[in-house]
Amino acid sequence: KSLGVEELDISKCKFIGILDVFGFEIFENNSLEQLCINYANEKLQQLFNQTTFKEEEALYISEGVNYMKVEFIDNQPVLDLIEAQTYPHGVLALLDDECIVPQGLDDKFLRKIEEQHKTNPFLQIDVKRRFVNSK
């Protein structure tokens, strides 16, 4: 017998939901919207990492439980690059600053990022690509 939607009792259904959010997508041209989507996904992944790996490990240690350490990629350095509010300021804080100054320019914004994060191994700048509206 085929189950129609009207016959399905959702309260008796069991399901497993899977959310795969880790990893920045790389496109030839990225937009602010894509950065925001990727950032939100990375924040969700970090929340998952925090609760699943870091907090559980701390609990096992505090209770003296033997366990096998799970290796995972900690994306916090990438989140810091995007969201830091203190020096070096994150990309979003630098963007906010450049948007409120008179005559803010994309190229000035990029130079600020390059200057504040020149030693950050998680930032790669393609020196051949520059903004069309640069002055």
PDB file of C-alpha atoms in Angstrom:
ATOM      1  CA  LYS A   1       0.000   0.000   0.000  1.00  0.00           C
ATOM      2  CA  SER A   2       1.365   3.416  -0.905  1.00  0.00           C
ATOM      3  CA  LEU A   3       1.370   6.006   1.840  1.00  0.00           C
ATOM      4  CA  GLY A   4      -0.088   9.310   0.852  1.00  0.00           C
ATOM      5  CA  VAL A   5       0.860  12.475   2.713  1.00  0.00           C
ATOM      6  CA  GLU A   6      -2.576  12.624   4.295  1.00  0.00           C
ATOM      7  CA  GLU A   7      -2.033   9.146   5.772  1.00  0.00           C
ATOM      8  CA  LEU A   8       1.389   9.901   7.275  1.00  0.00           C
ATOM      9  CA  ASP A   9       1.488  10.550  11.014  1.00  0.00           C
ATOM     10  CA  ILE A  10       4.584  12.755  11.409  1.00  0.00           C
ATOM     11  CA  SER A  11       4.624  12.280  15.194  1.00  0.00           C
ATOM     12  CA  LYS A  12       5.401   8.580  14.664  1.00  0.00           C
ATOM     13  CA  CYS A  13       8.121   9.105  12.061  1.00  0.00           C
ATOM     14  CA  LYS A  14      11.814   8.829  12.818  1.00  0.00           C
ATOM     15  CA  PHE A  15      14.473  10.512  10.752  1.00  0.00           C
ATOM     16  CA  ILE A  16      18.128  11.379  10.692  1.00  0.00           C
ATOM     17  CA  GLY A  17      19.152  14.804   9.477  1.00  0.00           C
ATOM     18  CA  ILE A  18      22.639  15.419   8.142  1.00  0.00           C
ATOM     19  CA  LEU A  19      24.124  18.863   7.764  1.00  0.00           C
ATOM     20  CA  ASP A  20      27.427  19.129   5.915  1.00  0.00           C
ATOM     21  CA  VAL A  21      28.633  22.692   6.282  1.00  0.00           C
ATOM     22  CA  PHE A  22      32.417  22.528   6.416  1.00  0.00           C
ATOM     23  CA  GLY A  23      34.501  24.082   3.691  1.00  0.00           C
ATOM     24  CA  PHE A  24      34.591  27.292   1.749  1.00  0.00           C
ATOM     25  CA  GLU A  25      33.427  27.067  -1.811  1.00  0.00           C
ATOM     26  CA  ILE A  26      35.850  28.506  -4.331  1.00  0.00           C
ATOM     27  CA  PHE A  27      34.488  30.245  -7.395  1.00  0.00           C
ATOM     28  CA  GLU A  28      36.193  32.210 -10.137  1.00  0.00           C
ATOM     29  CA  ASN A  29      34.373  35.305  -8.873  1.00  0.00           C
ATOM     30  CA  ASN A  30      33.092  35.553  -5.317  1.00  0.00           C
ATOM     31  CA  SER A  31      30.633  38.075  -3.983  1.00  0.00           C
ATOM     32  CA  LEU A  32      29.922  39.490  -0.561  1.00  0.00           C
ATOM     33  CA  GLU A  33      26.828  37.299  -0.494  1.00  0.00           C
ATOM     34  CA  GLN A  34      28.942  34.175  -1.048  1.00  0.00           C
ATOM     35  CA  LEU A  35      31.349  35.264   1.693  1.00  0.00           C
ATOM     36  CA  CYS A  36      28.400  35.659   4.076  1.00  0.00           C
ATOM     37  CA  ILE A  37      27.037  32.222   3.152  1.00  0.00           C
ATOM     38  CA  ASN A  38      30.450  30.613   3.632  1.00  0.00           C
ATOM     39  CA  TYR A  39      30.982  32.484   6.901  1.00  0.00           C
ATOM     40  CA  ALA A  40      27.610  31.325   8.267  1.00  0.00           C
ATOM     41  CA  ASN A  41      28.457  27.749   7.287  1.00  0.00           C
ATOM     42  CA  GLU A  42      31.850  27.982   8.996  1.00  0.00           C
ATOM     43  CA  LYS A  43      30.217  29.339  12.180  1.00  0.00           C
ATOM     44  CA  LEU A  44      27.831  26.377  12.183  1.00  0.00           C
ATOM     45  CA  GLN A  45      30.723  23.979  11.656  1.00  0.00           C
ATOM     46  CA  GLN A  46      32.645  25.576  14.534  1.00  0.00           C
ATOM     47  CA  LEU A  47      29.615  25.211  16.812  1.00  0.00           C
ATOM     48  CA  PHE A  48      29.442  21.541  15.858  1.00  0.00           C
ATOM     49  CA  ASN A  49      33.195  21.120  16.471  1.00  0.00           C
ATOM     50  CA  GLN A  50      32.959  22.921  19.810  1.00  0.00           C
ATOM     51  CA  THR A  51      30.137  20.795  21.160  1.00  0.00           C
ATOM     52  CA  THR A  52      31.036  17.480  19.562  1.00  0.00           C
ATOM     53  CA  PHE A  53      34.800  17.431  19.908  1.00  0.00           C
ATOM     54  CA  LYS A  54      36.157  20.107  22.248  1.00  0.00           C
ATOM     55  CA  GLU A  55      33.554  20.000  25.020  1.00  0.00           C
ATOM     56  CA  GLU A  56      33.240  16.208  24.989  1.00  0.00           C
ATOM     57  CA  GLU A  57      37.012  15.827  25.150  1.00  0.00           C
ATOM     58  CA  ALA A  58      37.186  18.231  28.098  1.00  0.00           C
ATOM     59  CA  LEU A  59      34.418  16.275  29.836  1.00  0.00           C
ATOM     60  CA  TYR A  60      36.210  12.939  29.289  1.00  0.00           C
ATOM     61  CA  ILE A  61      39.443  14.391  30.654  1.00  0.00           C
ATOM     62  CA  SER A  62      37.715  15.874  33.714  1.00  0.00           C
ATOM     63  CA  GLU A  63      36.011  12.541  34.447  1.00  0.00           C
ATOM     64  CA  GLY A  64      39.101  10.445  33.757  1.00  0.00           C
ATOM     65  CA  VAL A  65      37.427   8.537  30.928  1.00  0.00           C
ATOM     66  CA  ASN A  66      39.726   6.765  28.491  1.00  0.00           C
ATOM     67  CA  TYR A  67      38.957   7.749  24.936  1.00  0.00           C
ATOM     68  CA  MET A  68      40.522   7.855  21.517  1.00  0.00           C
ATOM     69  CA  LYS A  69      41.281  11.422  20.488  1.00  0.00           C
ATOM     70  CA  VAL A  70      39.454  12.450  17.323  1.00  0.00           C
ATOM     71  CA  GLU A  71      41.508  14.613  15.002  1.00  0.00           C
ATOM     72  CA  PHE A  72      39.549  17.349  13.257  1.00  0.00           C
ATOM     73  CA  ILE A  73      40.259  20.533  11.387  1.00  0.00           C
ATOM     74  CA  ASP A  74      39.698  23.498  13.690  1.00  0.00           C
ATOM     75  CA  ASN A  75      38.401  26.344  11.536  1.00  0.00           C
ATOM     76  CA  GLN A  76      38.685  28.998  14.275  1.00  0.00           C
ATOM     77  CA  PRO A  77      41.686  30.724  12.613  1.00  0.00           C
ATOM     78  CA  VAL A  78      39.594  31.261   9.473  1.00  0.00           C
ATOM     79  CA  LEU A  79      36.717  32.632  11.535  1.00  0.00           C
ATOM     80  CA  ASP A  80      39.134  34.975  13.324  1.00  0.00           C
ATOM     81  CA  LEU A  81      40.351  36.246   9.952  1.00  0.00           C
ATOM     82  CA  ILE A  82      36.778  37.151   9.054  1.00  0.00           C
ATOM     83  CA  GLU A  83      35.268  38.330  12.343  1.00  0.00           C
ATOM     84  CA  ALA A  84      38.040  39.665  14.624  1.00  0.00           C
ATOM     85  CA  GLN A  85      37.134  42.968  16.288  1.00  0.00           C
ATOM     86  CA  THR A  86      40.615  43.676  17.640  1.00  0.00           C
ATOM     87  CA  TYR A  87      43.932  44.084  15.820  1.00  0.00           C
ATOM     88  CA  PRO A  88      44.449  42.550  13.394  1.00  0.00           C
ATOM     89  CA  HIS A  89      40.874  43.396  12.520  1.00  0.00           C
ATOM     90  CA  GLY A  90      38.817  40.867  10.609  1.00  0.00           C
ATOM     91  CA  VAL A  91      37.643  41.298   7.048  1.00  0.00           C
ATOM     92  CA  LEU A  92      34.134  42.304   8.133  1.00  0.00           C
ATOM     93  CA  ALA A  93      35.371  44.992  10.546  1.00  0.00           C
ATOM     94  CA  LEU A  94      37.705  46.378   7.871  1.00  0.00           C
ATOM     95  CA  LEU A  95      34.862  46.380   5.355  1.00  0.00           C
ATOM     96  CA  ASP A  96      32.642  48.216   7.825  1.00  0.00           C
ATOM     97  CA  ASP A  97      35.355  50.851   8.349  1.00  0.00           C
ATOM     98  CA  GLU A  98      35.917  51.325   4.626  1.00  0.00           C
ATOM     99  CA  CYS A  99      32.193  51.722   4.000  1.00  0.00           C
ATOM    100  CA  ILE A 100      31.828  54.620   6.458  1.00  0.00           C
ATOM    101  CA  VAL A 101      34.851  56.684   5.433  1.00  0.00           C
ATOM    102  CA  PRO A 102      34.351  59.318   2.754  1.00  0.00           C
ATOM    103  CA  GLN A 103      35.587  58.098  -0.615  1.00  0.00           C
ATOM    104  CA  GLY A 104      36.114  54.550   0.562  1.00  0.00           C
ATOM    105  CA  LEU A 105      37.489  52.350  -2.183  1.00  0.00           C
ATOM    106  CA  ASP A 106      37.660  48.633  -2.834  1.00  0.00           C
ATOM    107  CA  ASP A 107      41.405  48.867  -3.398  1.00  0.00           C
ATOM    108  CA  LYS A 108      41.939  50.653  -0.052  1.00  0.00           C
ATOM    109  CA  PHE A 109      39.924  47.917   1.610  1.00  0.00           C
ATOM    110  CA  LEU A 110      42.090  45.237   0.008  1.00  0.00           C
ATOM    111  CA  ARG A 111      45.290  47.042   1.048  1.00  0.00           C
ATOM    112  CA  LYS A 112      44.074  47.220   4.660  1.00  0.00           C
ATOM    113  CA  ILE A 113      43.407  43.492   4.646  1.00  0.00           C
ATOM    114  CA  GLU A 114      46.813  42.793   3.111  1.00  0.00           C
ATOM    115  CA  GLU A 115      48.594  45.034   5.633  1.00  0.00           C
ATOM    116  CA  GLN A 116      46.890  43.718   8.762  1.00  0.00           C
ATOM    117  CA  HIS A 117      47.034  40.059   7.709  1.00  0.00           C
ATOM    118  CA  LYS A 118      50.287  39.893   5.748  1.00  0.00           C
ATOM    119  CA  THR A 119      51.635  37.150   8.020  1.00  0.00           C
ATOM    120  CA  ASN A 120      48.357  35.215   8.262  1.00  0.00           C
ATOM    121  CA  PRO A 121      48.808  31.826   6.574  1.00  0.00           C
ATOM    122  CA  PHE A 122      45.042  31.578   5.992  1.00  0.00           C
ATOM    123  CA  LEU A 123      44.913  34.604   3.694  1.00  0.00           C
ATOM    124  CA  GLN A 124      45.984  34.319   0.083  1.00  0.00           C
ATOM    125  CA  ILE A 125      45.943  37.328  -2.202  1.00  0.00           C
ATOM    126  CA  ASP A 126      46.064  36.927  -5.962  1.00  0.00           C
ATOM    127  CA  VAL A 127      48.320  39.845  -6.865  1.00  0.00           C
ATOM    128  CA  LYS A 128      47.266  39.649 -10.541  1.00  0.00           C
ATOM    129  CA  ARG A 129      43.633  40.358  -9.731  1.00  0.00           C
ATOM    130  CA  ARG A 130      42.685  43.887  -8.819  1.00  0.00           C
ATOM    131  CA  PHE A 131      39.401  45.732  -8.670  1.00  0.00           C
ATOM    132  CA  VAL A 132      38.068  47.338 -11.824  1.00  0.00           C
ATOM    133  CA  ASN A 133      37.147  50.608 -10.052  1.00  0.00           C
ATOM    134  CA  SER A 134      40.538  51.108  -8.362  1.00  0.00           C
ATOM    135  CA  LYS A 135      42.000  54.592  -8.432  1.00  0.00           C
TER     136      LYS A 135
END
